[in-house]
Each structure stands twice: as C-alpha cells, then as structure tokens.
Amino acid sequence: MDPNVENGSMQGDEVLGWGKSLPVPSVQEMVRKDSRCVPERYIQEHKDRPIEPEMCPHSSEIPVINFSLLVNGDEDERRKLDLACKEWGFFQITNHDVSEEVIKQMKAAVAAFFELPLEEKRNYAMAANDIHGYGQGFVVSEHQKLDWCDLMFLVTSPPKYKKMKYWPVTIPGFKEAVEQYSAEILKLTEDIFANMSLLMGMDKDALKRLHGEMMKQGIRMNYYPACSRPELVLGVGPHSDASSITFLLQDDDITGLQIRHEEGWVPVKPIPNAIVVNIGDVIESWSNGVYKSIEHRAVTSVTAARMSIATFVIPDDDVELGNLMPKSVDVAQMLAVTTAAVVAVLPWM
Ligand SMILES: O=C(O)CCC(=O)C(=O)O
Ligand SMILES: [Fe+2]
C-alpha cells in the first residue's frame, strides 16, 4: 500500500490550523558531532536557567491516583482526583489498563525512530507550513531561545486527520505500536473524562460530548539528547498545554519534567509504568479556572538522552470554550493563537 494513503486519511498539504514552525538543526545530530558544543541559541537567559528546583515547603510529590479504584467508583479516589486537578493540575496514574507490553512497545518504537540515521529521519521532516512530522519545537523567530530537543509529532485520531506520509512505516512494528498505544489512551481518556465530568457536576458523558464529533488526539515524541551543560539549557521551555488533557509517558530512569507549584519548580519523579496526566488550557477554561492548566518544563541530563511521549487530547474545531473566554473565541481560534498542543503557550508568544 502507498504509505501516504490510508482510508480516510488527510492527503497533500491540508493543515489542521495548528500553526507552523521555522526549521532549526537537529540537536541530536549536533551532539553526535560534538558532545561538548552548546551554541548560544540554546543558552537560556540567567533568570530562565534550570538551577536546582526550589523545593516546595510542604510536599514535593505530585498526587498519585489509583486508576483501578477510580473506575470502580471509589469515592475517596475520586476526591483525590478532584484535589489533584485543583491544587496541582498534574497527577500520575497507576494500576491503569494500558498494558506494560503496549507501553514497552511504544517506547521501543519511539527509540527506534530516533536511532535512524538523520537522512532517514529527514524523509519524515515537518513541512514549512505544517506541524506533523520530524523536527524541532515551535520556532517563530530567528532570535528565539531553542529547546534542547528533537521531536516527532503525529496525529493519531480521528483517522481523517492522520497523515501517513509522516509515519515511519519502514520501522517494523512502529505503526502497530503507535496505533495500539493511541487506542488504549483513548479508552483511558474516556474513563478519566467520565470521572471529571461527575466531579464538575455534569453527567458522566458530558466532557466527551463537549469535545464534539471530531475529538483529536496527537502524539508528540520528544528526544532530549544528553547535554554537557544542563544548567544552561532547557529541554522544553516553560509552557502550559493547549490541549484539554495530556497523557505523558516518561523515561523510567531520568527525571526531567518539572512543574510549577507554590512559586517553585517541582520535579516529577518517574514511577515505572505510571502515566503522568495534566489538565490543559481547554479544561481549565471549561471548569472556569477551577481545574488548573499548570506551567511545566523539561530539563536535560549530562549523562544520558531522555525520551518522553506526550499524547494531547483536543476538541473538535468548532467547539466553544467556557466562560473565561469571550463568546467569539472558539477552540480552533485558540489553538491557532497558542499554536496548539505541540507548543502550547510559550513565553515568547
Ligand atoms: O518531556 C517532558 O517531560 C514534558 C514534555 C511536554 O511538556 C510536552 O511535550 O508538552
Ligand atoms: Fe507540555
């Protein structure tokens, strides 16, 4: 089958209106050629450098939600979820139904992609007017500080929006691993939405319904090469996600994600096979600011490359935001302004 064609998929250069980015060099390739090099464009201003996170006085662990208790209707667990969304905007879920095997295969597929030689990865390079494919974080200006990160972004659902020409189908098992992971995250999304809907005082199908007919799912695969000067750079700069909700798979061994909490940055320590969940700007808006879309960033490591896999859930284009937004602003407009799930709200915009 022609790899560019799949039933119902988008063809050619049709874009989702999620913004576009200027091309910049591959960080992975730069480090491969000279592991000590840290060009000026990556060195953060003093105030933004990732010095040791200022720990929070009370607790520095984000909440952990036992998913199995939650889906079985445990009231205490649902209350814990409510507090997590209000006070942290982030939580980790354990005992969920995404199998270890599916997670393992997804991580292996992403690792296999980034291991490809640069020339092969370039076959899937983002087009100048698009955000699908292989490239770097959202870049709007020649003067902007750059993330120490290469990425691959694929829209995984609904089938209409998939662009198969960006899928590295020559990697054995890649497509199957991504599709299986995507399907399991979709199921998880429904369960989390059902619980949040009840907590927000609505019927259990309300959040799903609010996303409209064409709820979208996009996966951003992040590769942060090791950096000889991790105190100077950021893997990804501070941002909140423009999604409604984001599911993040972290590397089991390297802590990289940090979230804003009580004026400080709190590192999110990986729990093997747990999935990090965060509230995005859409649910913050729908909940009238009660559930928080929290600023977060990723730092790099001197010893090893780190990978993370962020799955963004995004409502249909014509869905309206809640009462914090002017009536005329709908989600499509907001995503265009904030340039969507991939980049979310970046400080220089
Ligand atoms: O790598 C991480 O831990 C964070 C990634 C992230 O925030 C994103 O892709 O939006
Ligand atoms: Fe993010």
Short mmCIF file of C-alpha atoms and ligand atoms in Angstrom, two decimals:
data_model
loop_
_atom_site.label_atom_id
_atom_site.label_comp_id
_atom_site.label_asym_id
_atom_site.label_seq_id
_atom_site.Cartn_x
_atom_site.Cartn_y
_atom_site.Cartn_z
CA MET A 1 0.00 0.00 0.00
CA ASP A 2 1.21 3.53 -0.71
CA PRO A 3 2.47 4.72 2.71
CA ASN A 4 0.89 8.14 2.11
CA VAL A 5 -2.56 6.71 1.78
CA GLU A 6 -4.76 5.20 4.41
CA ASN A 7 -8.51 5.02 4.48
CA GLY A 8 -9.92 8.37 5.36
CA SER A 9 -6.50 9.96 5.92
CA MET A 10 -5.57 13.54 5.07
CA GLN A 11 -3.70 13.92 1.83
CA GLY A 12 -1.28 16.51 0.50
CA ASP A 13 -0.75 19.70 2.42
CA GLU A 14 -4.12 20.11 4.07
CA VAL A 15 -3.31 21.51 7.53
CA LEU A 16 -5.14 21.47 10.81
CA GLY A 17 -4.58 25.12 11.53
CA TRP A 18 -2.35 24.27 14.48
CA GLY A 19 0.42 26.63 13.42
CA LYS A 20 3.81 26.21 11.82
CA SER A 21 7.45 26.36 12.83
CA LEU A 22 10.75 27.61 11.32
CA PRO A 23 13.24 24.79 10.69
CA VAL A 24 16.27 24.57 13.02
CA PRO A 25 19.10 21.99 13.23
CA SER A 26 18.71 18.58 14.83
CA VAL A 27 20.04 18.74 18.40
CA GLN A 28 20.73 15.01 18.35
CA GLU A 29 22.96 15.45 15.28
CA MET A 30 24.72 18.47 16.77
CA VAL A 31 25.57 16.50 19.92
CA ARG A 32 26.63 13.44 17.88
CA LYS A 33 29.17 15.60 16.03
CA ASP A 34 30.44 17.44 19.12
CA SER A 35 29.13 16.38 22.50
CA ARG A 36 30.56 19.47 24.26
CA CYS A 37 29.06 22.06 21.95
CA VAL A 38 26.26 24.26 23.34
CA PRO A 39 25.51 27.04 20.81
CA GLU A 40 24.41 30.46 22.01
CA ARG A 41 20.85 30.00 20.71
CA TYR A 42 20.28 27.25 23.29
CA ILE A 43 21.70 29.11 26.30
CA GLN A 44 18.84 30.44 28.39
CA GLU A 45 18.77 33.91 29.96
CA HIS A 46 20.01 33.76 33.57
CA LYS A 47 16.51 34.04 35.02
CA ASP A 48 15.28 31.04 32.98
CA ARG A 49 18.17 28.66 33.67
CA PRO A 50 17.24 25.41 35.37
CA ILE A 51 19.05 25.83 38.67
CA GLU A 52 18.23 23.24 41.32
CA PRO A 53 14.47 23.38 41.66
CA GLU A 54 13.30 25.41 44.61
CA MET A 55 11.56 22.71 46.56
CA CYS A 56 8.12 23.35 47.95
CA PRO A 57 7.90 23.70 51.69
CA HIS A 58 5.11 21.15 52.23
CA SER A 59 5.16 18.35 49.74
CA SER A 60 7.17 17.80 46.62
CA GLU A 61 5.36 14.77 45.27
CA ILE A 62 2.55 15.18 42.78
CA PRO A 63 -0.58 13.15 43.63
CA VAL A 64 -0.78 9.51 42.56
CA ILE A 65 -4.22 8.22 41.55
CA ASN A 66 -5.01 4.50 41.67
CA PHE A 67 -6.96 4.14 38.44
CA SER A 68 -8.43 0.77 39.30
CA LEU A 69 -10.03 2.23 42.46
CA LEU A 70 -11.24 5.23 40.48
CA VAL A 71 -13.05 3.22 37.78
CA ASN A 72 -14.61 1.04 40.44
CA GLY A 73 -16.32 4.11 41.83
CA ASP A 74 -14.17 4.63 44.94
CA GLU A 75 -15.30 7.99 46.36
CA ASP A 76 -12.01 8.72 48.17
CA GLU A 77 -10.04 8.20 44.97
CA ARG A 78 -12.41 10.48 43.05
CA ARG A 79 -11.96 13.17 45.71
CA LYS A 80 -8.20 12.74 45.38
CA LEU A 81 -8.55 13.29 41.63
CA ASP A 82 -10.56 16.44 42.26
CA LEU A 83 -7.89 17.85 44.61
CA ALA A 84 -5.12 16.91 42.18
CA CYS A 85 -6.83 18.84 39.37
CA LYS A 86 -7.49 21.86 41.61
CA GLU A 87 -4.22 22.09 43.51
CA TRP A 88 -1.63 20.60 41.16
CA GLY A 89 -3.09 20.35 37.64
CA PHE A 90 -0.91 17.23 37.39
CA PHE A 91 -1.13 13.69 38.72
CA GLN A 92 0.29 10.25 37.97
CA ILE A 93 -1.97 7.26 37.44
CA THR A 94 -1.02 3.76 38.45
CA ASN A 95 -2.97 0.48 38.06
CA HIS A 96 -4.39 1.67 34.74
CA ASP A 97 -5.42 -0.57 31.86
CA VAL A 98 -2.66 0.40 29.41
CA SER A 99 -0.62 -2.79 29.47
CA GLU A 100 3.09 -2.85 30.25
CA GLU A 101 3.66 -4.54 26.89
CA VAL A 102 1.93 -1.73 25.00
CA ILE A 103 3.99 0.88 26.87
CA LYS A 104 7.18 -1.07 26.22
CA GLN A 105 6.45 -1.36 22.52
CA MET A 106 5.55 2.32 22.25
CA LYS A 107 8.79 3.37 23.93
CA ALA A 108 10.75 0.96 21.71
CA ALA A 109 9.08 2.34 18.57
CA VAL A 110 9.99 5.91 19.53
CA ALA A 111 13.57 4.89 20.39
CA ALA A 112 13.87 3.06 17.04
CA PHE A 113 12.75 6.17 15.21
CA PHE A 114 15.32 8.45 16.85
CA GLU A 115 18.04 5.83 16.23
CA LEU A 116 17.52 6.10 12.46
CA PRO A 117 20.26 7.96 10.56
CA LEU A 118 19.45 11.64 10.05
CA GLU A 119 18.90 11.18 6.29
CA GLU A 120 16.17 8.63 7.01
CA LYS A 121 14.52 10.74 9.69
CA ARG A 122 14.50 13.59 7.18
CA ASN A 123 12.13 11.55 5.00
CA TYR A 124 9.51 12.45 7.61
CA ALA A 125 10.58 16.08 8.13
CA MET A 126 7.91 18.65 9.01
CA ALA A 127 6.91 20.74 6.02
CA ALA A 128 7.37 24.51 6.40
CA ASN A 129 3.61 25.01 6.73
CA ASP A 130 2.85 22.10 8.99
CA ILE A 131 3.44 20.62 12.42
CA HIS A 132 3.14 16.93 11.58
CA GLY A 133 6.41 15.01 11.34
CA TYR A 134 10.01 15.16 12.47
CA GLY A 135 11.51 18.47 13.53
CA GLN A 136 12.10 20.74 16.49
CA GLY A 137 9.94 22.60 18.95
CA PHE A 138 7.86 25.51 17.90
CA VAL A 139 10.13 28.21 16.46
CA VAL A 140 8.69 31.56 15.37
CA SER A 141 11.79 33.81 15.30
CA GLU A 142 15.49 33.63 14.44
CA HIS A 143 16.19 35.20 17.87
CA GLN A 144 14.18 32.83 19.99
CA LYS A 145 15.97 30.57 22.52
CA LEU A 146 15.79 26.99 21.28
CA ASP A 147 14.78 23.82 23.09
CA TRP A 148 17.38 21.11 23.56
CA CYS A 149 15.00 18.68 21.89
CA ASP A 150 14.13 16.95 18.63
CA LEU A 151 10.59 15.73 18.17
CA MET A 152 8.19 13.75 16.07
CA PHE A 153 4.53 14.77 16.03
CA LEU A 154 1.82 12.52 14.65
CA VAL A 155 -1.92 12.99 14.69
CA THR A 156 -3.30 9.61 15.68
CA SER A 157 -7.05 10.17 15.75
CA PRO A 158 -9.52 10.53 14.14
CA PRO A 159 -8.35 8.67 11.00
CA LYS A 160 -9.39 11.64 8.82
CA TYR A 161 -6.54 13.73 10.25
CA LYS A 162 -3.76 11.13 10.09
CA LYS A 163 -1.04 11.96 7.57
CA MET A 164 0.58 8.65 6.80
CA LYS A 165 3.43 10.18 4.82
CA TYR A 166 4.92 11.28 8.17
CA TRP A 167 4.66 7.81 9.73
CA PRO A 168 7.96 5.91 9.60
CA VAL A 169 6.29 2.76 8.32
CA THR A 170 9.66 1.22 7.38
CA ILE A 171 10.38 0.62 11.09
CA PRO A 172 8.95 -2.84 11.80
CA GLY A 173 6.12 -2.62 14.30
CA PHE A 174 6.14 1.21 14.57
CA LYS A 175 2.64 1.78 13.17
CA GLU A 176 1.14 -1.08 15.17
CA ALA A 177 2.78 0.10 18.42
CA VAL A 178 1.61 3.69 17.98
CA GLU A 179 -1.92 2.70 16.97
CA GLN A 180 -2.30 0.29 19.86
CA TYR A 181 -0.98 2.83 22.36
CA SER A 182 -3.21 5.52 20.87
CA ALA A 183 -6.29 3.26 21.17
CA GLU A 184 -5.53 2.42 24.81
CA ILE A 185 -5.01 6.08 25.66
CA LEU A 186 -8.36 6.86 24.02
CA LYS A 187 -10.04 4.37 26.37
CA LEU A 188 -8.22 5.86 29.34
CA THR A 189 -9.32 9.33 28.21
CA GLU A 190 -12.98 8.26 28.33
CA ASP A 191 -12.66 6.90 31.87
CA ILE A 192 -10.85 9.98 33.13
CA PHE A 193 -13.40 12.24 31.40
CA ALA A 194 -16.29 10.29 32.96
CA ASN A 195 -14.86 10.85 36.44
CA MET A 196 -14.04 14.51 35.83
CA SER A 197 -17.49 15.14 34.37
CA LEU A 198 -19.09 13.87 37.59
CA LEU A 199 -16.69 15.94 39.68
CA MET A 200 -17.56 19.02 37.61
CA GLY A 201 -21.23 18.45 38.41
CA MET A 202 -22.20 17.14 34.98
CA ASP A 203 -23.42 13.77 33.70
CA LYS A 204 -20.64 11.27 33.09
CA ASP A 205 -20.67 11.62 29.29
CA ALA A 206 -20.56 15.44 29.34
CA LEU A 207 -16.82 16.04 28.76
CA LYS A 208 -16.73 13.52 25.94
CA ARG A 209 -19.76 15.22 24.37
CA LEU A 210 -18.20 18.68 24.82
CA HIS A 211 -15.25 17.61 22.66
CA GLY A 212 -17.58 17.32 19.67
CA GLU A 213 -17.78 14.73 16.88
CA MET A 214 -14.13 15.01 15.89
CA MET A 215 -12.15 14.92 19.14
CA LYS A 216 -8.49 14.81 18.11
CA GLN A 217 -5.51 13.01 19.51
CA GLY A 218 -1.92 13.93 18.64
CA ILE A 219 1.27 12.37 19.96
CA ARG A 220 4.48 14.35 20.44
CA MET A 221 7.55 12.15 20.83
CA ASN A 222 10.35 14.10 22.49
CA TYR A 223 14.05 13.26 22.31
CA TYR A 224 16.32 15.26 24.62
CA PRO A 225 19.99 14.47 23.91
CA ALA A 226 22.42 14.47 26.83
CA CYS A 227 23.86 17.96 27.34
CA SER A 228 27.36 18.81 28.60
CA ARG A 229 25.95 21.98 30.25
CA PRO A 230 22.46 21.04 31.50
CA GLU A 231 22.46 24.06 33.83
CA LEU A 232 22.35 26.40 30.81
CA VAL A 233 19.66 24.88 28.59
CA LEU A 234 16.06 23.65 28.75
CA GLY A 235 14.77 20.50 27.03
CA VAL A 236 11.46 22.30 26.62
CA GLY A 237 10.81 25.79 27.95
CA PRO A 238 8.01 26.69 30.39
CA HIS A 239 4.56 26.29 28.80
CA SER A 240 1.08 25.08 29.52
CA ASP A 241 -0.58 22.65 27.10
CA ALA A 242 -3.34 23.98 24.84
CA SER A 243 -4.97 20.54 24.92
CA SER A 244 -7.94 19.62 27.09
CA ILE A 245 -5.85 16.96 28.78
CA THR A 246 -2.38 15.47 28.18
CA PHE A 247 -1.06 11.97 28.96
CA LEU A 248 2.71 11.75 29.35
CA LEU A 249 4.91 8.67 29.31
CA GLN A 250 8.22 9.42 30.95
CA ASP A 251 11.58 7.72 30.86
CA ASP A 252 11.68 5.33 33.87
CA ASP A 253 15.17 6.32 34.98
CA ILE A 254 15.76 10.00 34.27
CA THR A 255 13.80 12.78 35.96
CA GLY A 256 13.29 15.63 33.50
CA LEU A 257 9.78 17.02 33.89
CA GLN A 258 9.30 19.90 36.35
CA ILE A 259 6.02 21.60 37.18
CA ARG A 260 5.16 24.94 38.74
CA HIS A 261 3.82 24.64 42.26
CA GLU A 262 3.72 27.24 45.01
CA GLU A 263 6.20 29.54 43.18
CA GLY A 264 8.77 26.74 42.73
CA TRP A 265 9.57 24.02 40.21
CA VAL A 266 8.74 20.51 41.38
CA PRO A 267 10.44 17.57 39.63
CA VAL A 268 8.04 14.76 38.70
CA LYS A 269 9.85 11.59 39.72
CA PRO A 270 9.04 8.77 37.29
CA ILE A 271 7.09 5.78 38.60
CA PRO A 272 7.69 2.87 36.19
CA ASN A 273 4.60 2.26 34.00
CA ALA A 274 2.66 5.12 35.58
CA ILE A 275 1.22 7.72 33.21
CA VAL A 276 1.51 11.42 34.06
CA VAL A 277 -1.71 13.33 33.35
CA ASN A 278 -2.10 17.08 33.19
CA ILE A 279 -5.02 19.42 32.73
CA GLY A 280 -4.69 21.57 29.61
CA ASP A 281 -5.97 25.05 28.82
CA VAL A 282 -9.33 23.81 27.47
CA ILE A 283 -10.46 22.09 30.67
CA GLU A 284 -9.09 24.99 32.71
CA SER A 285 -11.42 27.18 30.69
CA TRP A 286 -14.41 24.83 30.83
CA SER A 287 -14.02 24.47 34.59
CA ASN A 288 -13.89 28.24 34.92
CA GLY A 289 -10.33 28.03 36.23
CA VAL A 290 -11.13 25.56 39.00
CA TYR A 291 -9.03 22.84 37.37
CA LYS A 292 -5.60 24.27 36.61
CA SER A 293 -3.53 24.11 33.43
CA ILE A 294 -0.11 24.31 35.03
CA GLU A 295 3.11 25.60 33.54
CA HIS A 296 5.76 22.93 33.13
CA ARG A 297 9.17 22.44 31.51
CA ALA A 298 11.75 19.70 30.92
CA VAL A 299 15.41 19.82 31.90
CA THR A 300 18.23 17.80 30.34
CA SER A 301 20.74 15.38 31.76
CA VAL A 302 24.52 15.37 31.48
CA THR A 303 24.72 11.60 31.42
CA ALA A 304 22.02 10.31 29.09
CA ALA A 305 19.44 11.19 26.49
CA ARG A 306 15.84 11.20 27.73
CA MET A 307 12.66 10.46 25.80
CA SER A 308 9.09 11.36 26.65
CA ILE A 309 5.81 10.76 24.83
CA ALA A 310 3.04 13.35 25.22
CA THR A 311 -0.45 12.50 23.97
CA PHE A 312 -2.69 15.54 23.58
CA VAL A 313 -6.48 15.40 23.50
CA ILE A 314 -8.03 18.31 21.61
CA PRO A 315 -11.69 19.14 20.99
CA ASP A 316 -13.26 19.45 17.58
CA ASP A 317 -12.53 22.79 15.85
CA ASP A 318 -15.93 24.43 16.28
CA VAL A 319 -16.27 23.65 19.99
CA GLU A 320 -16.60 26.71 22.19
CA LEU A 321 -14.53 27.40 25.26
CA GLY A 322 -16.07 28.09 28.63
CA ASN A 323 -16.94 31.24 30.41
CA LEU A 324 -13.40 32.58 30.87
CA MET A 325 -13.12 33.21 27.14
CA PRO A 326 -15.01 35.87 25.15
CA LYS A 327 -18.01 34.32 23.43
CA SER A 328 -16.48 34.75 19.98
CA VAL A 329 -13.32 32.75 20.71
CA ASP A 330 -13.69 29.09 19.86
CA VAL A 331 -11.20 26.29 20.31
CA ALA A 332 -9.98 26.43 16.70
CA GLN A 333 -9.06 30.07 17.12
CA MET A 334 -7.44 29.48 20.45
CA LEU A 335 -5.36 26.62 19.06
CA ALA A 336 -4.23 28.80 16.18
CA VAL A 337 -3.25 31.59 18.57
CA THR A 338 -1.44 29.38 21.06
CA THR A 339 -0.27 27.12 18.23
CA ALA A 340 -1.81 24.09 19.71
CA ALA A 341 -0.98 21.06 21.62
CA VAL A 342 2.51 20.79 20.27
CA VAL A 343 3.70 24.06 21.61
CA ALA A 344 1.03 25.27 23.91
CA VAL A 345 1.52 28.67 25.46
CA LEU A 346 5.13 29.60 25.01
CA PRO A 347 6.53 32.59 26.91
CA TRP A 348 7.78 34.47 23.85
CA MET A 349 4.43 34.48 22.08
O1 LIG B 1 9.30 15.79 28.41
C1 LIG B 1 8.51 16.12 29.28
O2 LIG B 1 8.53 15.61 30.40
C2 LIG B 1 7.50 17.23 29.01
C3 LIG B 1 7.04 17.31 27.60
C4 LIG B 1 5.96 18.32 27.40
O3 LIG B 1 5.61 19.07 28.27
C5 LIG B 1 5.26 18.43 26.10
O4 LIG B 1 5.64 17.72 25.15
O5 LIG B 1 4.29 19.23 26.03
FE FE B 2 3.70 20.07 27.85
#
